Tab-separated table of C-alpha atoms in Angstrom:
chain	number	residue	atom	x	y	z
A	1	UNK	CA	-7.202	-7.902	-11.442
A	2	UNK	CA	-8.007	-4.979	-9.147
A	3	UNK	CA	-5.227	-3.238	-8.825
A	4	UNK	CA	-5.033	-3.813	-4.998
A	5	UNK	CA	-2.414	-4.563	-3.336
A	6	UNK	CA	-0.521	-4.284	-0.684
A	7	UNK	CA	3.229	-2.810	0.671
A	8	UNK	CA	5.231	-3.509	3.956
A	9	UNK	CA	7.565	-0.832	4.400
A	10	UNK	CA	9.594	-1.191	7.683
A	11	UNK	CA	6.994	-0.670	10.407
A	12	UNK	CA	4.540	0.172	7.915
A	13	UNK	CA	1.666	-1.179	5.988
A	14	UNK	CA	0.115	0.962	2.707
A	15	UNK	CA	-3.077	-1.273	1.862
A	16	UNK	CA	-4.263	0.598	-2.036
A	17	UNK	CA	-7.598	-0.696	-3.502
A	18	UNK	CA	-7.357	0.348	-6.955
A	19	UNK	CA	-9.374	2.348	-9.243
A	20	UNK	CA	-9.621	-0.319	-12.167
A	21	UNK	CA	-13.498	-1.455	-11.121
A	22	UNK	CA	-15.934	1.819	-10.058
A	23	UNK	CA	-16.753	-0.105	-7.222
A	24	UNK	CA	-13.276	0.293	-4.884
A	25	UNK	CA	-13.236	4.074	-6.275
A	26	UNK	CA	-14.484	5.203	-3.105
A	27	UNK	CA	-12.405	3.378	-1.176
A	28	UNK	CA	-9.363	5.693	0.708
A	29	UNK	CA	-5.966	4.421	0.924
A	30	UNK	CA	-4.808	3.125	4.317
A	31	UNK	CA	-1.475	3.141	6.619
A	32	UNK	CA	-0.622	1.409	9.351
A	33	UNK	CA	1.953	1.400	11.965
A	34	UNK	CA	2.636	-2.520	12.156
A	35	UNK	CA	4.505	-2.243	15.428
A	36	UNK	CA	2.490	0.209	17.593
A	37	UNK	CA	-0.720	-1.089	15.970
A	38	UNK	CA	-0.515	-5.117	15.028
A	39	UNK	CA	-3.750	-5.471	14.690
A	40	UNK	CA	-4.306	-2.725	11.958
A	41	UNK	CA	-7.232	-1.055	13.759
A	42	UNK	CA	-5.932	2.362	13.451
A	43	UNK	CA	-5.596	4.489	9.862
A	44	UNK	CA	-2.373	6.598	10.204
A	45	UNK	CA	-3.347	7.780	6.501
A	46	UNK	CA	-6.192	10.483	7.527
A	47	UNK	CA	-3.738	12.003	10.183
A	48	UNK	CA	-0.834	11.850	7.827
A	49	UNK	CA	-1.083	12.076	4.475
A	50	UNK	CA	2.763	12.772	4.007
A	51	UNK	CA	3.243	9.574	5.076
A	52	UNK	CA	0.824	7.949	3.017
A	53	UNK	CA	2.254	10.010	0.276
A	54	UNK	CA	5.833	8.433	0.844
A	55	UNK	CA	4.647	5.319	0.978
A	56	UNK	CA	2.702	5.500	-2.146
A	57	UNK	CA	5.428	6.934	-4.054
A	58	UNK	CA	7.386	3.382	-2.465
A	59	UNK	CA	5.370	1.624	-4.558
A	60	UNK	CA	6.091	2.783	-8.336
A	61	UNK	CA	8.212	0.996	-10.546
A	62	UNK	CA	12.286	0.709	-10.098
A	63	UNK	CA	13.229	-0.415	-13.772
A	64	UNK	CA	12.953	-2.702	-15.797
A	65	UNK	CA	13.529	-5.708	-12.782
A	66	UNK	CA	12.107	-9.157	-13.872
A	67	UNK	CA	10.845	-9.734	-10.363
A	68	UNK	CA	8.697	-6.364	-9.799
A	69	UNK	CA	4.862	-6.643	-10.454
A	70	UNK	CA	2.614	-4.549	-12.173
A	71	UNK	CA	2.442	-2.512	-9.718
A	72	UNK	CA	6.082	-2.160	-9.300
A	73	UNK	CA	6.183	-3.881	-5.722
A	74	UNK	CA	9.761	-6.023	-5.336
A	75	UNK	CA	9.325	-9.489	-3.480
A	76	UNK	CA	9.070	-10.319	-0.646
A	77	UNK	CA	8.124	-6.772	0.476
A	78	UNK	CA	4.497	-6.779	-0.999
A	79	UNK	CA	1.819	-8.897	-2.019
A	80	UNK	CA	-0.591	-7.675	-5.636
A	81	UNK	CA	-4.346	-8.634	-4.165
């Protein structure tokens, strides 16, 4: 696995790469505003990285639930890529 994945968070969408091959360790985190911008063409993450930040932090675990991932995601808000 990658490590990518991907979280849905109200109107927004963090899209993470992961840093488990060299290869995606380039590779920025995005955001995107689902609602203003359906077709994801704009990064809010650049612009805002408190936002990005928030929605990262989303992302880590919440216990020791049966249904969260690896990546500590909670169906069906998130999909592990």
């Amino acid at each position: 696995a990658t490590g990518a994945f991907m979280l849905v968070t109200g109107r927004h969408k963090l899209l993470s790469y992961g840093r488990t091959y060299a290869r995606f360790a380039g590779w920025a985190d995005q955001v995107f505003d689902l609602v203003a911008d359906p077709n994801e063409l704009a990064d809010l993450a650049p612009s805002s990285p408190r936002l990005l930040a928030r929605r990262i932090s989303q992302q880590r675990p919440r216990g020791n639930d049966a249904r969260s991932d690896r990546s500590g995601c909670q169906p069906p808000s998130c999909c592990t890529t």
